[in-house]
XYZ file of C-alpha atoms in Angstrom:
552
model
C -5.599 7.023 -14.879
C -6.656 4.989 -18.188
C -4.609 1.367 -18.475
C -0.893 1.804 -19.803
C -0.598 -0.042 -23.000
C 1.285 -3.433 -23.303
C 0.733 -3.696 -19.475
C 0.327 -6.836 -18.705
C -2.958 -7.781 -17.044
C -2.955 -11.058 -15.900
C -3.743 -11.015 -12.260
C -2.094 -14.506 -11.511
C 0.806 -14.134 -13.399
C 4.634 -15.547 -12.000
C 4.353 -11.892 -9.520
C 4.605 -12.280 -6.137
C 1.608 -10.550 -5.775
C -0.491 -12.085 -8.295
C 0.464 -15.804 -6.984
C -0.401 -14.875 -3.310
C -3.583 -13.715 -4.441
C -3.993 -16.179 -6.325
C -3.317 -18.599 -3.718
C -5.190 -16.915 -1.168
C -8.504 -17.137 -3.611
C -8.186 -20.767 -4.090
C -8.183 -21.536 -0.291
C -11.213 -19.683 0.438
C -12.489 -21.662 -2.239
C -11.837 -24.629 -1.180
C -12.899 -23.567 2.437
C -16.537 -22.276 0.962
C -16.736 -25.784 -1.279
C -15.706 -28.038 1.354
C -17.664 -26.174 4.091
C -21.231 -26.346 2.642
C -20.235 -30.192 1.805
C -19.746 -31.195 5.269
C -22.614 -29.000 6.479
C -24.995 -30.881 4.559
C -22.800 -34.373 5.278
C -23.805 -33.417 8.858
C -27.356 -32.576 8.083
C -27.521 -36.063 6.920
C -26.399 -37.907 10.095
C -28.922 -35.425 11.834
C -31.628 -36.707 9.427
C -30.948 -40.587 10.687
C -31.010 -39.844 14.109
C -34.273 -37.213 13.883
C -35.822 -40.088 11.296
C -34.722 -43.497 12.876
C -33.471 -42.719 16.021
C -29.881 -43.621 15.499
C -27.073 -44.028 12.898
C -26.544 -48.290 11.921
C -23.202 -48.737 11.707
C -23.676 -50.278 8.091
C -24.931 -47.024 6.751
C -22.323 -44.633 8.279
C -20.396 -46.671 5.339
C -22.924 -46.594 3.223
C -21.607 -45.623 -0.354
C -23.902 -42.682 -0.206
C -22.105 -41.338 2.652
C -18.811 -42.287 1.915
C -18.730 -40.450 -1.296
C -20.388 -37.394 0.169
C -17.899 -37.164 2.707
C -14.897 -37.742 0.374
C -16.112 -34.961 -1.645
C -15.984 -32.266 0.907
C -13.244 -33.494 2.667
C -10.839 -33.299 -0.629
C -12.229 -29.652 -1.356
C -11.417 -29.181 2.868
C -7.646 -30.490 1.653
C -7.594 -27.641 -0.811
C -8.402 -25.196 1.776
C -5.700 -27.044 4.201
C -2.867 -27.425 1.102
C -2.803 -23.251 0.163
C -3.725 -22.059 3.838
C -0.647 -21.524 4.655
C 2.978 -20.901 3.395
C 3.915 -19.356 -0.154
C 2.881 -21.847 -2.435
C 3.920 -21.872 -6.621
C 1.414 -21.094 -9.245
C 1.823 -24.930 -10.218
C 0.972 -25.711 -6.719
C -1.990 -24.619 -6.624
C -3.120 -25.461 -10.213
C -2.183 -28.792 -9.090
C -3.821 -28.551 -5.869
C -7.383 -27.258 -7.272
C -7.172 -29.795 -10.166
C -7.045 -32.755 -7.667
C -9.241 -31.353 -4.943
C -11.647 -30.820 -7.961
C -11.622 -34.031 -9.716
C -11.636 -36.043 -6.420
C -15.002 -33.925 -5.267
C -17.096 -34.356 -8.368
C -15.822 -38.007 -8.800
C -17.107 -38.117 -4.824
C -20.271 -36.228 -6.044
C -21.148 -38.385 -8.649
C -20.491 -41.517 -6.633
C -22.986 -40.620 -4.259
C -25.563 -39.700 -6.539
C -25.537 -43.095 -8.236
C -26.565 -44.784 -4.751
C -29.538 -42.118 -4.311
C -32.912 -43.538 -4.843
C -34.195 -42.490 -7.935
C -36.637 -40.644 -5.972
C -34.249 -38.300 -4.766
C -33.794 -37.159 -8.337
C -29.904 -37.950 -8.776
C -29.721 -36.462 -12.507
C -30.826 -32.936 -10.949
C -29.065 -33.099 -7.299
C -25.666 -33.857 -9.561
C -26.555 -30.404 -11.707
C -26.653 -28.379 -7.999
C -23.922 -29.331 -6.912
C -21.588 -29.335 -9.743
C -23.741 -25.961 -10.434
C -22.538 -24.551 -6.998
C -18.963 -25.522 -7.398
C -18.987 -24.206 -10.619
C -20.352 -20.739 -9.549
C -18.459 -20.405 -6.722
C -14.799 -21.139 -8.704
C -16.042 -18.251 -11.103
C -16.401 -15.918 -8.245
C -13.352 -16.566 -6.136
C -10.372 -18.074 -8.228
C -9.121 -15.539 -10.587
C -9.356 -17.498 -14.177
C -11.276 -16.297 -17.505
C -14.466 -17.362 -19.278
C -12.375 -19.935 -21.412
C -11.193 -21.946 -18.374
C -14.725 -21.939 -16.540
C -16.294 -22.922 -19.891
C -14.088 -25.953 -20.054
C -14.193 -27.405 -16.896
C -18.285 -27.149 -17.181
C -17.444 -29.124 -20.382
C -15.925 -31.674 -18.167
C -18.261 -31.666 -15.440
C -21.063 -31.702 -18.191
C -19.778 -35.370 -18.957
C -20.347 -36.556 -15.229
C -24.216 -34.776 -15.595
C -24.205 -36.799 -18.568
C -23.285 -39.878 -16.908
C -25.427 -38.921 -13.892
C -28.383 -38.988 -15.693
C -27.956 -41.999 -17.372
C -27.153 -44.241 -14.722
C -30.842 -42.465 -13.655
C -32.814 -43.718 -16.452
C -30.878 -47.398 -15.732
C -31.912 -47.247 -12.211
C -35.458 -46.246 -12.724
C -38.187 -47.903 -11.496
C -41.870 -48.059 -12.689
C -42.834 -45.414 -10.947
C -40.400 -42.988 -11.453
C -41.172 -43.080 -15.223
C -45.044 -42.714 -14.686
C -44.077 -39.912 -12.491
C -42.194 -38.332 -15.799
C -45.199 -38.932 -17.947
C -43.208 -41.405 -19.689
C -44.648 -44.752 -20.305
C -43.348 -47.865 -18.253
C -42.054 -49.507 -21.526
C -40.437 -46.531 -23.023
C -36.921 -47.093 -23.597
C -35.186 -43.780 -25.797
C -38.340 -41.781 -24.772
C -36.793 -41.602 -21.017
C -33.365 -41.096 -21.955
C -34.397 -38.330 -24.318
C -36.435 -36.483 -21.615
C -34.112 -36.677 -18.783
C -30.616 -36.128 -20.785
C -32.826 -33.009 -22.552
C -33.410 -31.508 -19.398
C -30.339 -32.212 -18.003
C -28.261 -30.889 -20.718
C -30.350 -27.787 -20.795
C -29.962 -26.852 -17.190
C -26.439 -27.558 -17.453
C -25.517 -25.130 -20.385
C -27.185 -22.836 -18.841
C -25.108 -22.933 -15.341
C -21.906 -22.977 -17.667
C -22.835 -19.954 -19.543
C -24.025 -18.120 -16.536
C -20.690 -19.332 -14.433
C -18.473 -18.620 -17.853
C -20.044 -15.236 -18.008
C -19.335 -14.632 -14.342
C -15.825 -15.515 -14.949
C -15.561 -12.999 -17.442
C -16.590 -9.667 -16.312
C -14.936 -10.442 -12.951
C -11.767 -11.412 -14.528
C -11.897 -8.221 -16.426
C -12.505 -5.944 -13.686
C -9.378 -7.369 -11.816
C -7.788 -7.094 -15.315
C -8.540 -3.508 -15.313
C -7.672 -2.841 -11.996
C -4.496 -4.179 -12.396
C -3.667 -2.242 -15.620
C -4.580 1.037 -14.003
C -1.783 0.415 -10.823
C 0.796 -0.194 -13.932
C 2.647 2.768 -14.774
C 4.888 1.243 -17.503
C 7.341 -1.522 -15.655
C 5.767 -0.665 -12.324
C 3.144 -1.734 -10.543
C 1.278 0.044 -7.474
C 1.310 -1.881 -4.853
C -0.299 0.130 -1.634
C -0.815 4.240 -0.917
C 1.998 4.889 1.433
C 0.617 8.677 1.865
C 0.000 11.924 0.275
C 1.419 15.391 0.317
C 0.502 18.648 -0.750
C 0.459 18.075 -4.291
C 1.759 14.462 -4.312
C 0.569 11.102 -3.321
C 3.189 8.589 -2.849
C 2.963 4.625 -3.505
C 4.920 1.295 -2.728
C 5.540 0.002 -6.289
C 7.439 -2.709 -7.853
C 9.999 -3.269 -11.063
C 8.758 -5.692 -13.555
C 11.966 -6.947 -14.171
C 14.782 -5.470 -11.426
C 12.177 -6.484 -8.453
C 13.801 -3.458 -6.512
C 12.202 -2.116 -3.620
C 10.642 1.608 -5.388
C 7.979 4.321 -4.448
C 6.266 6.401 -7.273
C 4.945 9.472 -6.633
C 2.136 11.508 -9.010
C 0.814 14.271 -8.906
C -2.869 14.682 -6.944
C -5.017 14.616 -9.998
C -7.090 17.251 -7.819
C -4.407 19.462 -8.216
C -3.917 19.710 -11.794
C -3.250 23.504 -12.728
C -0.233 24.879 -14.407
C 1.308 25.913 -11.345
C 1.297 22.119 -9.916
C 2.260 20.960 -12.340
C 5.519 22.874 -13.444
C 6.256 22.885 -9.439
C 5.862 18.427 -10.028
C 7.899 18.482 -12.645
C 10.710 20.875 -11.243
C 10.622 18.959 -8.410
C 11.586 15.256 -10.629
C 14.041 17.625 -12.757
C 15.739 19.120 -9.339
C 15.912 15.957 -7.323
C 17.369 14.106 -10.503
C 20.334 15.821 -10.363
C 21.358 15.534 -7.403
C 23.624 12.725 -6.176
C 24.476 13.037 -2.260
C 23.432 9.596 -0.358
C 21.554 11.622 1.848
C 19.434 12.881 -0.741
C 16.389 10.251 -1.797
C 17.681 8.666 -5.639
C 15.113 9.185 -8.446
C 15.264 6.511 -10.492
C 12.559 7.194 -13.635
C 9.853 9.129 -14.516
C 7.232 10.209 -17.048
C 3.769 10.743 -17.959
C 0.670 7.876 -18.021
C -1.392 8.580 -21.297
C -3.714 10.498 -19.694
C -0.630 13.274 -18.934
C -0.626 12.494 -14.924
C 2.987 13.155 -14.479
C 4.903 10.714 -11.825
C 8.374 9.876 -11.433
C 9.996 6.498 -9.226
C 12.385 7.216 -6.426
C 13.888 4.317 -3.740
C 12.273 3.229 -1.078
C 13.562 3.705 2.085
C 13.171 1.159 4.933
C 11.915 3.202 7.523
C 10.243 6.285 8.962
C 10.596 10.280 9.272
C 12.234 12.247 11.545
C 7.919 12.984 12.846
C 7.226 9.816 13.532
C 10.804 8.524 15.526
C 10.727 11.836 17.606
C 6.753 11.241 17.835
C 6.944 7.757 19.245
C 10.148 7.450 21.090
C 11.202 10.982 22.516
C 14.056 13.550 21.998
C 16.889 12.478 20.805
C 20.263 11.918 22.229
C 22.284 14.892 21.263
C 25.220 13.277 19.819
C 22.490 11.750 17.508
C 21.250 14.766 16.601
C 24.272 16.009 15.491
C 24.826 13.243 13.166
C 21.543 13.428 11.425
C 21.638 17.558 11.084
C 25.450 17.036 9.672
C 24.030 14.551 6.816
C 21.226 16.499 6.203
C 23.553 19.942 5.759
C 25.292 18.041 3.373
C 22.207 16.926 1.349
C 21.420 20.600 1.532
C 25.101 22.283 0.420
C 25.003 19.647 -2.635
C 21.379 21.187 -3.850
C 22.820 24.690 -2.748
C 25.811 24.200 -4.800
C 23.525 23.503 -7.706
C 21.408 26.099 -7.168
C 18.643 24.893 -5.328
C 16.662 25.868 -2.421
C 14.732 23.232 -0.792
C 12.289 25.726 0.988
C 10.203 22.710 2.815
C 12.744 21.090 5.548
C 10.663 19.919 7.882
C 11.244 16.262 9.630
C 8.076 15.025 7.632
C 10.606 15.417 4.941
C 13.708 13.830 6.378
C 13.476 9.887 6.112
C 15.727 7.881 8.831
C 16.900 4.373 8.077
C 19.239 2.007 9.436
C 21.669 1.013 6.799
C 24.194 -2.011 7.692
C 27.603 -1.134 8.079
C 26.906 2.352 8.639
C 24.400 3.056 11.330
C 21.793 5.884 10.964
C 21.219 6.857 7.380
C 18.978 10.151 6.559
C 17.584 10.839 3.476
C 15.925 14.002 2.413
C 12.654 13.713 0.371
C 9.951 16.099 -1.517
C 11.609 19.031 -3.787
C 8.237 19.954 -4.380
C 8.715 22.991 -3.188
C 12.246 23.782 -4.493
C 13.199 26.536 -7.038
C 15.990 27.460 -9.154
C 17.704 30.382 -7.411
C 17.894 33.827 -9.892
C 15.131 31.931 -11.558
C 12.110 33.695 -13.484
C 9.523 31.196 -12.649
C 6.767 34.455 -12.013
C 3.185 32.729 -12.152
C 4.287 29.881 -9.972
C 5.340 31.606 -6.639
C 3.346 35.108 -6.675
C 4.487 37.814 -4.636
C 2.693 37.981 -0.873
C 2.328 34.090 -1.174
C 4.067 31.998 1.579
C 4.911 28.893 0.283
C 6.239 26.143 2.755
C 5.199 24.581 6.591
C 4.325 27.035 9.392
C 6.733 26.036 11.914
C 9.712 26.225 9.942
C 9.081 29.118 7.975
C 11.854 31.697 8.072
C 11.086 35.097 8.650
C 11.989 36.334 5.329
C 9.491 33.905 3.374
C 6.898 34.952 5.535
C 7.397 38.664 4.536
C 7.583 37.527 0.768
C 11.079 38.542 0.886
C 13.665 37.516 -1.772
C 15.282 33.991 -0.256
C 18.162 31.691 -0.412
C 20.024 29.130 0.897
C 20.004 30.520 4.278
C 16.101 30.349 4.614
C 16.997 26.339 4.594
C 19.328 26.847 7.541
C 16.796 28.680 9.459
C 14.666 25.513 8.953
C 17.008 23.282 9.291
C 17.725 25.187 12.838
C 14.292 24.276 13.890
C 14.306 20.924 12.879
C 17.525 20.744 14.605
C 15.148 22.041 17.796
C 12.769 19.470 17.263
C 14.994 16.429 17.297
C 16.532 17.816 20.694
C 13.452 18.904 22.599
C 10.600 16.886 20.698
C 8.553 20.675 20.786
C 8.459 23.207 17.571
C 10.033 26.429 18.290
C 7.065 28.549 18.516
C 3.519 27.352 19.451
C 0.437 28.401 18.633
C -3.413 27.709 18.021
C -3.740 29.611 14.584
C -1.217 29.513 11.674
C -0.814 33.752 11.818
C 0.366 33.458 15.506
C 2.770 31.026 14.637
C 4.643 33.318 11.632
C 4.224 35.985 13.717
C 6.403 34.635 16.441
C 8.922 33.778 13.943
C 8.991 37.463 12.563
C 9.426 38.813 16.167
C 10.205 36.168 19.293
C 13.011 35.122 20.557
C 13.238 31.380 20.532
C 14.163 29.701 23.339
C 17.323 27.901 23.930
C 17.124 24.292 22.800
C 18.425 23.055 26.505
C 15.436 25.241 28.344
C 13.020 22.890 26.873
C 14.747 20.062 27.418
C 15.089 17.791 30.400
C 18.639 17.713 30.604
C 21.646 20.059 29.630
C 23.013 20.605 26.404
C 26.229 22.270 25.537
C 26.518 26.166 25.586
C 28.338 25.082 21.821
C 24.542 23.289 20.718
C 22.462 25.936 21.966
C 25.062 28.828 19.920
C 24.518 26.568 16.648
C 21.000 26.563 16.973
C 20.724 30.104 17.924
C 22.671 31.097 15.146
C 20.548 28.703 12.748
C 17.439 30.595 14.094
C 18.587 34.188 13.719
C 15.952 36.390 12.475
C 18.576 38.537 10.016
C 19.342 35.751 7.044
C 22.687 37.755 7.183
C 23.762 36.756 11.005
C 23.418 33.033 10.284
C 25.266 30.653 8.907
C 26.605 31.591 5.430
C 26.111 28.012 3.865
C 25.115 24.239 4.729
C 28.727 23.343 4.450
C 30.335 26.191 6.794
C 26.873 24.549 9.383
C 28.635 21.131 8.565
C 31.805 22.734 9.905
C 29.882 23.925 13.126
C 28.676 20.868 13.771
C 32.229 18.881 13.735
C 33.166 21.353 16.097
C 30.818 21.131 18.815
C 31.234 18.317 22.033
C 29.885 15.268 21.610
C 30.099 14.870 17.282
C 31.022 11.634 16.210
C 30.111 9.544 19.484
C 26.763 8.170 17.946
C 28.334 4.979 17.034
C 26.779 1.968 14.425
C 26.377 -0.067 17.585
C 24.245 2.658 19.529
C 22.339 2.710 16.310
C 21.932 -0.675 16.239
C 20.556 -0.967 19.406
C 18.615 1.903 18.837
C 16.495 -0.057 16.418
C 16.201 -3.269 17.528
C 14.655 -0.988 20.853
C 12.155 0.647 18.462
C 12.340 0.077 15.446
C 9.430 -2.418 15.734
C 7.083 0.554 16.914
C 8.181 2.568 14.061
C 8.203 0.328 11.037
C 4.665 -0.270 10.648
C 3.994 2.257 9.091
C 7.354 2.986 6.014
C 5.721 5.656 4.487
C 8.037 7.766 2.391
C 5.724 10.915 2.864
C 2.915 11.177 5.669
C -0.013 12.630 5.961
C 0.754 16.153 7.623
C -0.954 16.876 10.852
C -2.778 19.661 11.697
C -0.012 21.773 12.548
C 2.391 21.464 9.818
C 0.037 21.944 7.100
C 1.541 23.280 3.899
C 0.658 26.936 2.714
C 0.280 28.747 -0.290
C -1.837 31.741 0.865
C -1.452 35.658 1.809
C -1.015 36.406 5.134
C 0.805 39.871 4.373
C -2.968 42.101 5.630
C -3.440 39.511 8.213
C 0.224 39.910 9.534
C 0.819 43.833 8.786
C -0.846 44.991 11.820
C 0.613 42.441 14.259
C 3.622 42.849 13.258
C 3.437 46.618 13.767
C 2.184 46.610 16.919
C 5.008 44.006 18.446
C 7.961 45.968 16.500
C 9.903 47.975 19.190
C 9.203 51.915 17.978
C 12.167 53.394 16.476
């Protein structure tokens, strides 16, 4: 995906995310500063003792030491002041400015009590050199900013040196080449080389600046699609991957889906943008919102939906069990109804499966499903030939309906006969029908029985649960329900409806909600047995199915 123009790049911009990373840099920088200062304050002390034996109590404060330890204890302070907490962007401007100034002025200080022999002038250029480096590598600014503030640490070099050349004895000079008497001659070597080497840190620190400032410049413009920004993958589908995003301006909670950029073709696409066109329109609260969508320059279609607070139907069945019954028949009644609405409109889902059935606590309600992924939907009576071919099962093993795995002409009522075994799933935690291979599982569907929902399941269920289910599951579309509203209907009428109250939910959630809300992806990866198909099975099928069909 190429950058979205007028995006705005600036990693450390007023963004949540941009000031925490910003903040987070800024620390470690101070940490990596300050560290290597009072490693080498310590390898000092060690010198004393290794040298004289002991540490005299006048030179602990000598002004050597002193300023050495001031200057890694204020970049330490740095570290300490962004640590921890959410800090402002003028915070830790602030912050870095002081710790900064303080360290050099530290630095400097305790070069000017050096012997000359110790070459202050150069020992200055190192370690202004290092703190220069390492600010160009961890805190997120560009070449401009490093470039000045080597400016102003070029003045301290400056200084440095000078106070060198004042504090130089006999010696020294001779060791320079310079003659004992020269005055300008001195100043003009040292500053020279000084200067030199310093320009040459500030380019190489400025230059550092810039092409890692523009890489996280570019990164950030590629996770912009328009007002949104991509946050973190939350997980993929078959011809989707879905991620956490934010709003610019509206700082809503969103997820944008595009489409796999692997799975460009004409058929994907139309299916992606059916899907955004479908979903759009509908407007039942158990159906997931869309909010936007479009196309990123390089014609990678995507469109924004809300972001649910929670997990699917997988993962809470998954993790904590089989559901109470009474809950079950909540959650299948709000689903129906997410289903008649699309029905209505003439839409078929043709991929209910709990992967695609999001459950949230909402306040002042209790449970809240939401049903995701049209990506599979189609128009009903439409012409779309090219995108679904004939003998092509489209749709998740488990909850295929008979019908769609003969290639058979579908409608609504394939839904219900997945929305049966979901219904199975939430009340026994088990699909349907088993298998190890994805042609023994259709084949069951085309000609088992299923089991009764309260066989499979540790205790009873009502003879009224098991007949809705049953019926759901019928292999003849015409001996099921007629439509998701008449199910809705059903379900009202069996025992037990209605007695999942907001406070069972409640508790419900604060029992395990923290074991499920680690992960809030709107779309998981699909295990190994609910993959999604698109392939003939009708030679593979033909002769099993012939040989389990009762003779006529």
């Amino acid at each position: 995906m190429r950058p979205i123009a007028g995006a705005s790049t600036s990693t450390t911009q007023l963004t949540e995310e941009g000031r925490a990373f910003l903040q987070r840099r800024t620390a470690r920088y101070g940490l990596m500063v300050g560290g290597l200062g009072f490693g080498f304050y310590l390898v000092r002390l060690a010198l004393y003792v290794v040298l004289a034996g002991t540490i005299p109590l006048d030179d602990l404060f000598h002004p050597s030491l002193s300023a050495h330890l001031v200057g890694a204890v204020s970049m330490l302070a740095l570290y300490v002041a962004n640590a921890r907490g959410a800090r402002s962007v003028a915070w830790i401007r602030v912050s870095e400015a002081l710790a900064l100034g303080i360290s050099c002025l530290g630095y400097g200080t305790m070069c000017f009590s050096m012997p000359t022999a110790y070459r202050p002038d150069l020992t200055v250029i190192l370690i202004f050199g290092i703190a220069l480096l390492g600010r160009a590598v961890y805190v997120p600014a560009g070449w401009r900013g490093t470039a000045g503030l080597g400016a102003l640490l070029g003045v301290e070099v400056v200084w440095v040196t000078v106070r060198t050349v004042q504090m130089a004895d006999p010696a020294f000079r001779t060791s320079l080449g310079v003659g004992v008497g020269a005055g300008i001659e001195i100043y003009t070597a040292l500053l020279t080389n000084a200067v030199a080497w310093w320009i040459a840190l500030s380019v190489l620190a400025s230059a550092a600046s810039a092409v890692i400032y523009g890489l996280r410049r570019e990164a950030d413009e590629v996770r912009r699609l328009g007002q949104y920004t991509l946050v973190r993958k939350l997980g993929e589908g078959g011809i989707g991957m879905v991620y956490e995003a934010t709003h610019a301006m509206l700082r809503r909670p969103t997820a944008v889906k595009l489409l796999r950029p692997e799975r460009v073709d004409e058929a994907s696409l139309a299916r992606f943008e059916r899907e955004v066109r479908a979903t759009a329109a509908l407007h039942h609260p158990n159906t997931i919102r869309v909010f936007d969508y479009g196309r990123t320059p390089d014609g990678v279609f995507y469109y924004v939906m809300e972001r649910v607070p929670g997990c699917t139907l997988t993962r809470a069945v998954s993790v904590v069990g089989p559901m109470p019954a009474e809950r079950a028949l909540l959650l299948l009644h709000q689903i129906a109804g997410a289903l008649a609405e699309a029905h209505e409109a003439g839409l078929v889902h043709r991929d209910v499966k709990p992967d695609n059935v999001l459950l949230a606590p909402t306040p002042g309600f209790g449970d809240m499903v939401k049903v995701v992924d049209f990506g599979l939907v189609r128009e009903l009576d439409s012409a779309a030939a090219g995108i679904t071919h004939e003998g092509a099962i489209v749709g998740t093993p488990h909850y295929l309906a008979p019908e769609v795995i003969r290639g058979e002409a579908t409608d609504a009522r394939s839904d219900l006969y997945a929305l049966g075994c979901l219904g199975f799933y939430l009340l026994t935690g088990e699909h349907v029908f088993g298998g190890t291979t994805v042609v023994e599982v259709c084949s069951k569907h085309l000609v088992e029985e299923p089991d009764a929902p309260s066989a499979r399941r540790a205790e009873p269920l009502s003879q009224a649960l098991d007949a809705l289910i049953a019926r759901c599951l019928a292999k003849d579309p015409a001996a099921r329900y007629a439509s998701a509203a008449e199910l809705q209907l059903a379900l009202e009428e069996v025992e037990g409806f209605g007695s999942w109250t907001r406070e069972a939910s409640r508790r419900w959630w604060k029992d395990f909600g923290p074991d499920l809300v680690d992960d809030l992806g709107l779309l998981e990866p699909p295990t190994t047995d609910t993959r999604t198909l698109a392939i003939d099975l009708g030679r593979r099928l033909r002769k099993r199915v012939d040989d389990r069909s009762p003779t006529p």
